CSV table of C-alpha atoms and ligand atoms in Angstrom, one decimal:
chain,number,residue,atom,x,y,z
A,1,MET,CA,0.0,0.0,0.0
A,2,LYS,CA,1.2,3.5,-0.7
A,3,VAL,CA,0.7,5.5,2.5
A,4,LEU,CA,1.1,9.3,3.0
A,5,ILE,CA,1.6,10.3,6.7
A,6,LEU,CA,0.8,13.9,7.4
A,7,GLY,CA,2.5,15.1,10.6
A,8,GLY,CA,5.3,12.5,10.2
A,9,ASP,CA,7.7,14.3,12.6
A,10,GLY,CA,5.4,13.9,15.6
A,11,TYR,CA,5.3,11.6,18.6
A,12,LEU,CA,3.0,9.2,16.7
A,13,GLY,CA,3.9,10.1,13.1
A,14,TRP,CA,7.5,9.0,13.0
A,15,PRO,CA,7.0,5.7,14.8
A,16,THR,CA,4.0,5.0,12.5
A,17,ALA,CA,6.2,5.7,9.4
A,18,MET,CA,8.9,3.3,10.6
A,19,HIS,CA,6.3,0.6,11.5
A,20,LEU,CA,4.5,0.8,8.2
A,21,ALA,CA,7.8,0.8,6.2
A,22,ALA,CA,8.9,-2.3,8.2
A,23,ARG,CA,5.6,-3.9,7.0
A,24,LYS,CA,6.7,-3.3,3.4
A,25,HIS,CA,4.3,-0.4,2.7
A,26,GLU,CA,5.6,2.4,0.6
A,27,VAL,CA,5.7,5.4,3.0
A,28,MET,CA,6.1,9.1,2.5
A,29,VAL,CA,6.1,11.5,5.5
A,30,VAL,CA,5.1,15.1,5.4
A,31,ASP,CA,5.7,17.8,8.0
A,32,ASN,CA,6.4,21.5,8.4
A,33,TYR,CA,8.0,21.1,11.9
A,34,LEU,CA,5.2,23.1,13.5
A,35,ARG,CA,5.2,21.1,16.7
A,36,ARG,CA,9.0,21.5,17.0
A,37,THR,CA,8.7,25.2,16.5
A,38,LEU,CA,5.9,25.6,19.1
A,39,ALA,CA,7.8,23.4,21.5
A,40,PHE,CA,10.9,25.6,21.1
A,41,GLN,CA,8.8,28.8,21.5
A,42,THR,CA,7.2,27.5,24.7
A,43,ARG,CA,10.4,26.0,26.2
A,44,SER,CA,8.8,22.5,25.9
A,45,GLU,CA,11.4,20.5,24.0
A,46,SER,CA,11.6,16.7,23.7
A,47,LEU,CA,13.6,14.8,26.2
A,48,LEU,CA,15.2,12.7,23.5
A,49,PRO,CA,17.5,14.1,20.8
A,50,ASN,CA,15.4,13.9,17.6
A,51,PRO,CA,17.4,14.5,14.4
A,52,ASN,CA,15.3,16.0,11.5
A,53,LEU,CA,13.2,13.8,9.2
A,54,GLU,CA,15.8,13.5,6.4
A,55,GLN,CA,18.5,12.4,8.9
A,56,ARG,CA,16.2,9.9,10.6
A,57,ALA,CA,14.9,8.5,7.3
A,58,ASP,CA,18.6,8.0,6.1
A,59,LEU,CA,19.5,6.3,9.4
A,60,PHE,CA,16.4,4.1,9.2
A,61,GLU,CA,17.3,3.0,5.7
A,62,LYS,CA,20.9,2.2,6.7
A,63,LYS,CA,19.7,0.1,9.6
A,64,THR,CA,16.8,-1.7,7.9
A,65,GLY,CA,17.0,-1.2,4.1
A,66,HIS,CA,13.5,0.3,4.2
A,67,LYS,CA,13.1,3.6,2.5
A,68,ILE,CA,10.9,6.4,3.9
A,69,ASP,CA,10.3,9.4,1.6
A,70,VAL,CA,10.4,12.8,3.2
A,71,CYS,CA,8.6,16.0,2.1
A,72,ILE,CA,8.8,19.2,4.1
A,73,GLY,CA,5.8,21.4,3.7
A,74,ASP,CA,2.6,22.8,5.2
A,75,ILE,CA,-0.7,21.0,4.8
A,76,THR,CA,-2.6,24.2,5.3
A,77,ASP,CA,-1.2,25.2,1.9
A,78,TYR,CA,-3.8,23.5,-0.4
A,79,GLU,CA,-1.8,23.6,-3.6
A,80,PHE,CA,1.1,21.9,-1.9
A,81,LEU,CA,-1.0,19.1,-0.6
A,82,ARG,CA,-3.1,18.7,-3.8
A,83,THR,CA,0.1,18.3,-5.9
A,84,LEU,CA,1.6,15.9,-3.4
A,85,VAL,CA,-1.5,13.7,-3.5
A,86,ALA,CA,-1.6,13.8,-7.3
A,87,ASP,CA,2.1,12.9,-7.6
A,88,PHE,CA,2.3,10.2,-4.9
A,89,CYS,CA,-1.1,8.6,-5.5
A,90,PRO,CA,-1.6,7.2,-2.0
A,91,ASP,CA,-3.9,4.3,-1.2
A,92,GLY,CA,-4.1,5.4,2.4
A,93,LEU,CA,-3.5,8.8,4.1
A,94,VAL,CA,-2.9,9.1,7.8
A,95,HIS,CA,-3.8,12.6,9.1
A,96,TYR,CA,-1.8,13.5,12.2
A,97,ALA,CA,-0.9,17.0,11.1
A,98,GLU,CA,-2.6,18.9,13.9
A,99,GLN,CA,-1.6,21.1,16.9
A,100,PRO,CA,-2.0,18.3,19.5
A,101,SER,CA,-1.8,20.1,22.9
A,102,ALA,CA,-4.8,21.1,25.0
A,103,PRO,CA,-2.8,23.4,27.2
A,104,TYR,CA,-1.3,25.2,24.2
A,105,SER,CA,-4.7,25.8,22.7
A,106,MET,CA,-5.8,27.4,26.0
A,107,ARG,CA,-2.8,29.7,26.5
A,108,GLY,CA,-4.1,32.8,24.7
A,109,HIS,CA,-5.9,34.1,21.7
A,110,GLY,CA,-2.9,33.6,19.3
A,111,GLU,CA,-2.5,30.0,20.3
A,112,ALA,CA,-6.3,29.4,20.1
A,113,ALA,CA,-6.4,30.9,16.6
A,114,LEU,CA,-3.4,28.9,15.4
A,115,THR,CA,-4.9,25.7,16.7
A,116,LEU,CA,-8.3,26.4,15.1
A,117,LYS,CA,-6.9,27.4,11.7
A,118,ASN,CA,-4.2,24.7,11.5
A,119,ASN,CA,-6.4,21.8,12.6
A,120,LEU,CA,-9.5,22.7,10.6
A,121,MET,CA,-7.6,23.8,7.4
A,122,THR,CA,-5.5,20.6,7.4
A,123,THR,CA,-8.6,18.5,7.6
A,124,LEU,CA,-10.4,20.5,4.9
A,125,ASN,CA,-7.4,20.3,2.6
A,126,VAL,CA,-7.0,16.5,3.2
A,127,VAL,CA,-10.7,16.0,2.2
A,128,TRP,CA,-10.4,18.2,-0.9
A,129,ALA,CA,-7.0,16.8,-2.1
A,130,VAL,CA,-8.5,13.2,-1.8
A,131,MET,CA,-11.8,14.2,-3.5
A,132,GLN,CA,-10.0,16.0,-6.4
A,133,GLU,CA,-7.0,13.8,-7.0
A,134,ARG,CA,-7.5,10.4,-5.4
A,135,PRO,CA,-11.1,9.7,-4.6
A,136,GLY,CA,-10.6,6.0,-3.7
A,137,CYS,CA,-7.8,6.8,-1.1
A,138,GLN,CA,-8.9,6.0,2.4
A,139,ILE,CA,-8.3,8.6,5.1
A,140,VAL,CA,-7.3,7.6,8.6
A,141,LYS,CA,-7.8,10.6,10.9
A,142,LEU,CA,-6.6,10.9,14.5
A,143,GLY,CA,-9.4,12.2,16.6
A,144,THR,CA,-9.6,12.0,20.4
A,145,MET,CA,-11.6,10.4,23.2
A,146,GLY,CA,-11.7,14.0,24.5
A,147,GLU,CA,-14.3,14.8,21.9
A,148,TYR,CA,-16.9,13.0,24.1
A,149,GLY,CA,-15.9,14.7,27.3
A,150,THR,CA,-17.1,13.0,30.4
A,151,PRO,CA,-20.8,12.5,30.0
A,152,ASN,CA,-22.9,10.8,32.7
A,153,ILE,CA,-23.9,8.0,30.3
A,154,ASP,CA,-22.0,5.2,28.6
A,155,ILE,CA,-19.8,6.5,25.7
A,156,GLU,CA,-20.7,4.6,22.5
A,157,GLU,CA,-18.4,4.1,19.6
A,158,GLY,CA,-18.9,7.3,17.6
A,159,TRP,CA,-22.7,6.9,17.1
A,160,ILE,CA,-25.9,6.7,19.1
A,161,ASP,CA,-29.4,5.5,18.2
A,162,LEU,CA,-32.0,8.0,19.5
A,163,GLU,CA,-35.7,7.7,19.9
A,164,HIS,CA,-37.6,11.0,20.1
A,165,LYS,CA,-41.4,11.3,20.1
A,166,GLY,CA,-41.8,7.8,18.8
A,167,ARG,CA,-39.3,8.1,15.9
A,168,LYS,CA,-35.8,6.7,15.7
A,169,ASP,CA,-32.5,7.8,14.0
A,170,ARG,CA,-28.8,7.4,14.3
A,171,PHE,CA,-26.6,10.4,15.1
A,172,LEU,CA,-23.0,11.2,16.0
A,173,PHE,CA,-22.6,10.6,19.8
A,174,PRO,CA,-23.0,13.9,21.7
A,175,ARG,CA,-19.7,15.7,22.1
A,176,GLN,CA,-18.6,18.3,24.7
A,177,ALA,CA,-14.9,18.8,24.9
A,178,GLY,CA,-12.8,20.3,27.7
A,179,SER,CA,-10.3,22.4,25.7
A,180,LEU,CA,-10.2,24.3,22.4
A,181,TYR,CA,-7.8,21.7,21.0
A,182,HIS,CA,-10.3,18.9,21.7
A,183,THR,CA,-13.1,21.1,20.3
A,184,THR,CA,-11.2,21.3,17.0
A,185,LYS,CA,-11.3,17.5,16.8
A,186,ILE,CA,-15.1,17.6,17.2
A,187,MET,CA,-15.2,20.1,14.3
A,188,ASP,CA,-12.9,17.8,12.3
A,189,THR,CA,-15.4,14.9,12.8
A,190,ASP,CA,-18.3,17.1,11.6
A,191,LEU,CA,-16.3,18.2,8.5
A,192,LEU,CA,-15.4,14.6,7.7
A,193,TRP,CA,-19.0,13.4,8.2
A,194,PHE,CA,-20.3,16.2,5.9
A,195,TYR,CA,-17.9,15.2,3.1
A,196,VAL,CA,-18.4,11.5,3.6
A,197,ARG,CA,-22.2,12.2,3.0
A,198,MET,CA,-21.5,14.5,0.0
A,199,ALA,CA,-18.6,12.7,-1.7
A,200,ASN,CA,-18.7,9.0,-0.7
A,201,LEU,CA,-15.2,9.2,1.0
A,202,ARG,CA,-13.7,6.3,3.0
A,203,VAL,CA,-12.8,7.6,6.4
A,204,THR,CA,-11.8,6.1,9.8
A,205,ASP,CA,-11.8,8.6,12.6
A,206,LEU,CA,-9.9,7.2,15.6
A,207,MET,CA,-11.0,8.5,19.0
A,208,GLN,CA,-7.7,8.0,20.9
A,209,GLY,CA,-7.0,8.4,24.6
A,210,PRO,CA,-3.7,9.8,26.0
A,211,VAL,CA,-0.7,7.7,24.8
A,212,TYR,CA,2.4,6.7,26.8
A,213,GLY,CA,5.7,5.2,25.9
A,214,LEU,CA,9.0,6.0,24.3
A,215,THR,CA,10.1,3.1,22.3
A,216,THR,CA,8.8,0.8,19.5
A,217,PRO,CA,10.7,-2.1,18.0
A,218,GLU,CA,12.0,0.1,15.1
A,219,ALA,CA,12.9,3.0,17.5
A,220,GLU,CA,15.0,0.5,19.5
A,221,LEU,CA,17.4,0.1,16.6
A,222,ASP,CA,19.1,3.4,17.4
A,223,ASN,CA,18.4,6.2,20.0
A,224,GLU,CA,18.3,8.7,17.1
A,225,LEU,CA,15.2,6.9,15.8
A,226,MET,CA,13.2,7.4,19.0
A,227,PRO,CA,10.0,9.5,18.9
A,228,SER,CA,9.7,13.1,20.2
A,229,PHE,CA,9.0,12.5,23.9
A,230,HIS,CA,7.6,15.5,25.8
A,231,TYR,CA,7.3,15.7,29.6
A,232,ASP,CA,6.5,19.4,30.0
A,233,ASP,CA,3.1,20.7,31.0
A,234,ILE,CA,2.2,21.7,27.5
A,235,PHE,CA,3.1,18.9,25.1
A,236,GLY,CA,3.6,16.0,27.6
A,237,THR,CA,0.8,13.5,28.3
A,238,VAL,CA,0.2,12.6,31.9
A,239,ILE,CA,1.9,9.1,32.2
A,240,ASN,CA,5.0,10.3,30.3
A,241,ARG,CA,5.2,13.3,32.6
A,242,PHE,CA,4.9,11.2,35.7
A,243,LEU,CA,7.7,8.9,34.5
A,244,VAL,CA,10.1,11.8,34.0
A,245,GLN,CA,9.0,13.4,37.3
A,246,ALA,CA,9.8,10.1,39.1
A,247,VAL,CA,13.3,10.0,37.6
A,248,ALA,CA,13.9,13.7,38.3
A,249,GLY,CA,12.8,13.4,42.0
A,250,ILE,CA,9.9,15.8,41.5
A,251,PRO,CA,6.6,14.8,43.3
A,252,LEU,CA,4.1,13.6,40.8
A,253,THR,CA,1.8,16.5,39.7
A,254,VAL,CA,-1.8,15.1,40.2
A,255,TYR,CA,-4.1,17.8,39.1
A,256,GLY,CA,-6.9,18.5,41.7
A,257,LYS,CA,-8.5,15.5,43.3
A,258,GLY,CA,-7.1,13.1,40.7
A,259,ASP,CA,-10.2,11.1,40.2
A,260,GLN,CA,-10.4,12.1,36.5
A,261,VAL,CA,-10.7,9.0,34.4
A,262,ARG,CA,-9.3,8.6,30.8
A,263,GLY,CA,-8.7,5.7,28.5
A,264,TYR,CA,-4.9,5.2,28.0
A,265,LEU,CA,-2.8,3.2,25.6
A,266,ASN,CA,0.8,2.3,24.8
A,267,LEU,CA,2.5,3.9,21.8
A,268,ASN,CA,2.8,0.4,20.3
A,269,ASP,CA,-1.0,0.0,20.6
A,270,THR,CA,-1.4,3.2,18.6
A,271,LEU,CA,0.7,1.7,15.8
A,272,GLN,CA,-1.3,-1.5,15.9
A,273,CYS,CA,-4.7,0.3,15.7
A,274,VAL,CA,-3.6,2.7,12.9
A,275,THR,CA,-2.2,-0.3,10.9
A,276,LEU,CA,-5.5,-2.2,11.4
A,277,ALA,CA,-7.5,0.8,10.3
A,278,LEU,CA,-5.4,1.1,7.1
A,279,GLU,CA,-5.1,-2.6,6.3
A,280,GLU,CA,-8.9,-3.2,6.9
A,281,PRO,CA,-10.2,-0.1,5.3
A,282,ALA,CA,-13.6,1.6,5.7
A,283,GLN,CA,-16.1,1.2,2.9
A,284,ALA,CA,-16.8,4.1,0.5
A,285,GLY,CA,-19.5,6.4,2.0
A,286,ASP,CA,-18.6,5.2,5.6
A,287,LEU,CA,-17.4,7.4,8.4
A,288,ARG,CA,-16.1,4.6,10.6
A,289,ILE,CA,-15.4,5.6,14.2
A,290,PHE,CA,-13.3,3.6,16.6
A,291,ASN,CA,-12.7,4.3,20.3
A,292,GLN,CA,-8.9,3.7,20.6
A,293,PHE,CA,-7.7,3.0,24.1
A,294,THR,CA,-6.6,0.0,26.1
A,295,GLU,CA,-7.4,0.6,29.8
A,296,THR,CA,-9.1,3.3,31.9
A,297,PHE,CA,-7.4,4.7,35.0
A,298,THR,CA,-7.9,7.6,37.3
A,299,VAL,CA,-4.9,10.0,37.6
A,300,ASN,CA,-4.5,8.8,41.2
A,301,GLU,CA,-4.2,5.2,40.0
A,302,LEU,CA,-1.6,6.2,37.4
A,303,ALA,CA,0.4,8.0,40.1
A,304,GLU,CA,0.3,5.0,42.4
A,305,ARG,CA,1.4,2.7,39.6
A,306,VAL,CA,4.4,4.8,38.9
A,307,VAL,CA,5.3,5.1,42.6
A,308,CYS,CA,5.1,1.2,43.0
A,309,ALA,CA,7.2,0.5,39.9
A,310,ALA,CA,9.7,3.1,40.8
A,311,GLN,CA,10.1,1.6,44.3
A,312,ARG,CA,11.0,-1.7,42.7
A,313,LEU,CA,13.9,0.2,41.1
A,314,ASP,CA,14.8,1.8,44.4
A,315,ILE,CA,13.5,5.2,43.3
A,316,GLN,CA,11.5,6.9,46.0
A,317,VAL,CA,8.6,9.0,44.6
A,318,ALA,CA,6.2,11.3,46.3
A,319,ILE,CA,2.7,12.4,45.0
A,320,SER,CA,1.5,16.0,45.2
A,321,HIS,CA,-2.0,17.2,44.5
A,322,VAL,CA,-1.4,20.5,42.7
A,323,SER,CA,-4.3,23.0,42.1
A,324,ASN,CA,-6.0,21.9,38.8
A,325,PRO,CA,-5.0,24.3,36.0
A,326,ARG,CA,-7.9,22.9,33.8
A,327,LYS,CA,-11.6,23.2,34.0
A,328,GLU,CA,-12.6,19.5,34.1
A,329,ALA,CA,-14.7,17.1,36.2
A,330,GLU,CA,-12.5,15.6,38.9
A,331,ASP,CA,-14.9,12.9,40.0
A,332,HIS,CA,-17.2,11.5,37.3
A,333,TYR,CA,-18.8,8.6,35.6
A,334,TYR,CA,-16.8,7.2,32.7
A,335,ASN,CA,-17.7,4.1,30.7
A,336,PRO,CA,-16.5,4.1,27.1
A,337,MET,CA,-17.2,1.2,24.7
A,338,ARG,CA,-14.4,-0.3,22.7
A,339,HIS,CA,-15.4,-3.0,20.2
A,340,GLY,CA,-14.5,-2.1,16.7
A,341,LEU,CA,-10.7,-2.4,16.8
A,342,VAL,CA,-10.9,-5.6,18.9
A,343,GLU,CA,-13.1,-7.1,16.2
A,344,LEU,CA,-10.4,-6.2,13.7
A,345,GLY,CA,-7.8,-8.1,15.8
A,346,PHE,CA,-6.4,-5.5,18.2
A,347,LYS,CA,-4.4,-7.2,20.9
A,348,PRO,CA,-3.7,-4.5,23.6
A,349,GLN,CA,-0.7,-4.3,25.8
A,350,LYS,CA,-1.4,-3.4,29.4
A,351,LEU,CA,0.4,-1.0,31.7
A,352,THR,CA,2.2,-3.5,33.9
A,353,ASP,CA,4.9,-2.8,36.5
A,354,GLU,CA,7.4,-4.3,34.0
A,355,VAL,CA,6.3,-1.8,31.3
A,356,VAL,CA,6.6,1.1,33.7
A,357,MET,CA,10.0,-0.1,34.9
A,358,ASP,CA,11.3,-0.4,31.4
A,359,MET,CA,10.2,3.1,30.6
A,360,LEU,CA,11.8,4.4,33.8
A,361,ARG,CA,15.1,2.7,33.0
A,362,THR,CA,15.1,4.3,29.5
A,363,ILE,CA,14.4,7.7,30.9
A,364,GLU,CA,17.2,7.4,33.5
A,365,GLN,CA,19.6,7.3,30.6
A,366,TYR,CA,18.5,10.8,29.6
A,367,LYS,CA,18.2,12.2,33.2
A,368,ALA,CA,20.8,14.9,32.5
A,369,ARG,CA,18.6,16.3,29.7
A,370,ILE,CA,15.5,16.9,32.0
A,371,ASP,CA,14.7,20.6,32.4
A,372,THR,CA,13.0,20.7,35.8
A,373,CYS,CA,11.6,24.2,35.2
A,374,ILE,CA,9.1,23.0,32.6
A,375,VAL,CA,7.2,20.5,34.7
A,376,GLN,CA,4.7,22.5,36.8
A,377,PRO,CA,1.6,23.7,35.0
A,378,ARG,CA,2.2,27.1,33.2
A,379,VAL,CA,-1.2,27.4,31.5
A,380,THR,CA,-4.4,27.9,33.3
A,381,TRP,CA,-7.8,27.5,31.7
A,382,GLY,CA,-9.7,30.8,31.6
A,383,CYS,CA,-6.6,33.0,32.1
A,384,HIS,CA,-6.9,34.5,28.6
A,385,ARG,CA,-3.4,35.8,28.4
A,386,SER,CA,-1.2,36.0,25.3
A,387,GLY,CA,2.5,36.3,25.0
A,388,GLU,CA,4.2,35.4,28.2
A,389,LEU,CA,3.5,32.1,29.8
A,390,ASN,CA,1.4,32.3,33.0
B,401,USQ,N1,-3.1,15.5,34.4
B,401,USQ,C1,-2.7,15.5,35.7
B,401,USQ,N2,-1.4,15.9,35.9
B,401,USQ,C2,-0.5,16.2,34.9
B,401,USQ,C3,-1.0,16.1,33.6
B,401,USQ,C4,-2.3,15.8,33.3
B,401,USQ,O1,-3.4,15.2,36.6
B,401,USQ,O2,0.6,16.5,35.2
B,401,USQ,C5,-4.5,15.0,34.1
B,401,USQ,C6,-5.3,16.0,33.3
B,401,USQ,O3,-5.9,17.0,34.1
B,401,USQ,C7,-6.3,15.1,32.6
B,401,USQ,C8,-5.6,13.8,32.4
B,401,USQ,O4,-4.5,13.8,33.3
B,401,USQ,O5,-7.4,14.8,33.4
B,401,USQ,C9,-5.0,13.6,31.0
B,401,USQ,O6,-4.3,14.6,30.7
B,401,USQ,P1,-3.2,14.6,29.5
B,401,USQ,O7,-2.4,15.9,29.5
B,401,USQ,O8,-2.4,13.3,29.5
B,401,USQ,O9,-4.1,14.5,28.2
B,401,USQ,P2,-4.9,15.6,27.4
B,401,USQ,O10,-4.5,17.0,27.7
B,401,USQ,O11,-6.4,15.3,27.5
B,401,USQ,O12,-4.5,15.3,25.9
B,401,USQ,C10,-3.8,14.2,25.5
B,401,USQ,C11,-3.1,14.5,24.2
B,401,USQ,C12,-4.1,14.8,23.1
B,401,USQ,C13,-5.1,13.6,23.0
B,401,USQ,C14,-5.7,13.4,24.4
B,401,USQ,C15,-6.6,12.2,24.5
B,401,USQ,O13,-2.1,15.5,24.3
B,401,USQ,O14,-3.5,15.0,21.9
B,401,USQ,O15,-6.1,14.0,22.1
B,401,USQ,O16,-4.6,13.1,25.3
B,401,USQ,S1,-7.9,12.4,25.6
B,401,USQ,O17,-7.4,12.9,26.9
B,401,USQ,O18,-8.6,11.1,25.8
B,401,USQ,O19,-8.8,13.4,25.1
């Protein structure tokens, strides 16, 4: 299969590219280094040294013999993307090319506008480039479990059957996100659903929970092939942050009461799910939605797991309940369904003590690179400032 990966420099994009290339797909990655730029501007750089895409693609080819084509450019530029799709003729397109941070999107007006423009324009351009140049190409789009928010009813897989005044119909499951970033993903889903109805597109929208992990079988070939791994308050996800905090001797930053529940998954599980979505494509005219996570945990449970695994490595870790910088329910019902990917063959990997210990050991090798000034929350929901970090 010829696969175009948009956002190929990212935490998920680069490991996905290597994984698909190792499975003998013909892969091209595209990126404009937006996340690197934003991370640099907000003092939120990756823990691991990440050479640029050309350097990593060269190294990967030397190590494995598999080629990954690299194209540097901006997906919000429609002519650039349209020409690329016309020239490369992809069978599958994976769309990761979005500003991925909730805190970044809540930092000020400039950041909110960038997130909205970037995320919606990339999605609109993907739809149009496929419609105009490659109508049979399937689109695999990364959405988020955060689209649903934390409703007081079970979360179905994308859709819900409703009965109203004696009549029945099927609708997108109600969505109510907790950040502007998550809200752009809701808007993406609406855009995709509109164009699926209008143009018979083949789309899989993956509602993914927060991801953890820093290695994949391909990344283990060389430390310069590792993904961008963030532990700061803006681009880092909670488990990755707790692991780095444990190694740095910083008490784990549980926000508020810590009873917030989310569905988490290992980076390797993301690769498995995206591969399944590509290799078992959606039908034309179908917006297929999968809930993509492995296990649900409260933040308190995550902190306790990191403390226990760290103790087994003789690392003593404390937990601190810091004032919650976000507006979110801290104690709520959470019961999301997860059938579609399992039916396609998804075999999830659990967050065991061994998995946590392995990650801690890897992070210890990079301990000297940890910047302890970028761990505590710097962005507060509702602060509405622009320019300087709060
Ligand atoms: N949290 C803490 N302490 C921290 C960091 C986070 O208690 O130091 C809490 C948050 O308040 C939240 C939960 O942990 O309740 C998850 O936070 P997160 O930062 O790991 O995840 P989030 O901001 O929701 O976003 C991440 C990714 C995003 C993806 C999303 C999936 O950055 O791209 O869409 O996970 S989900 O959360 O299911 O919407």
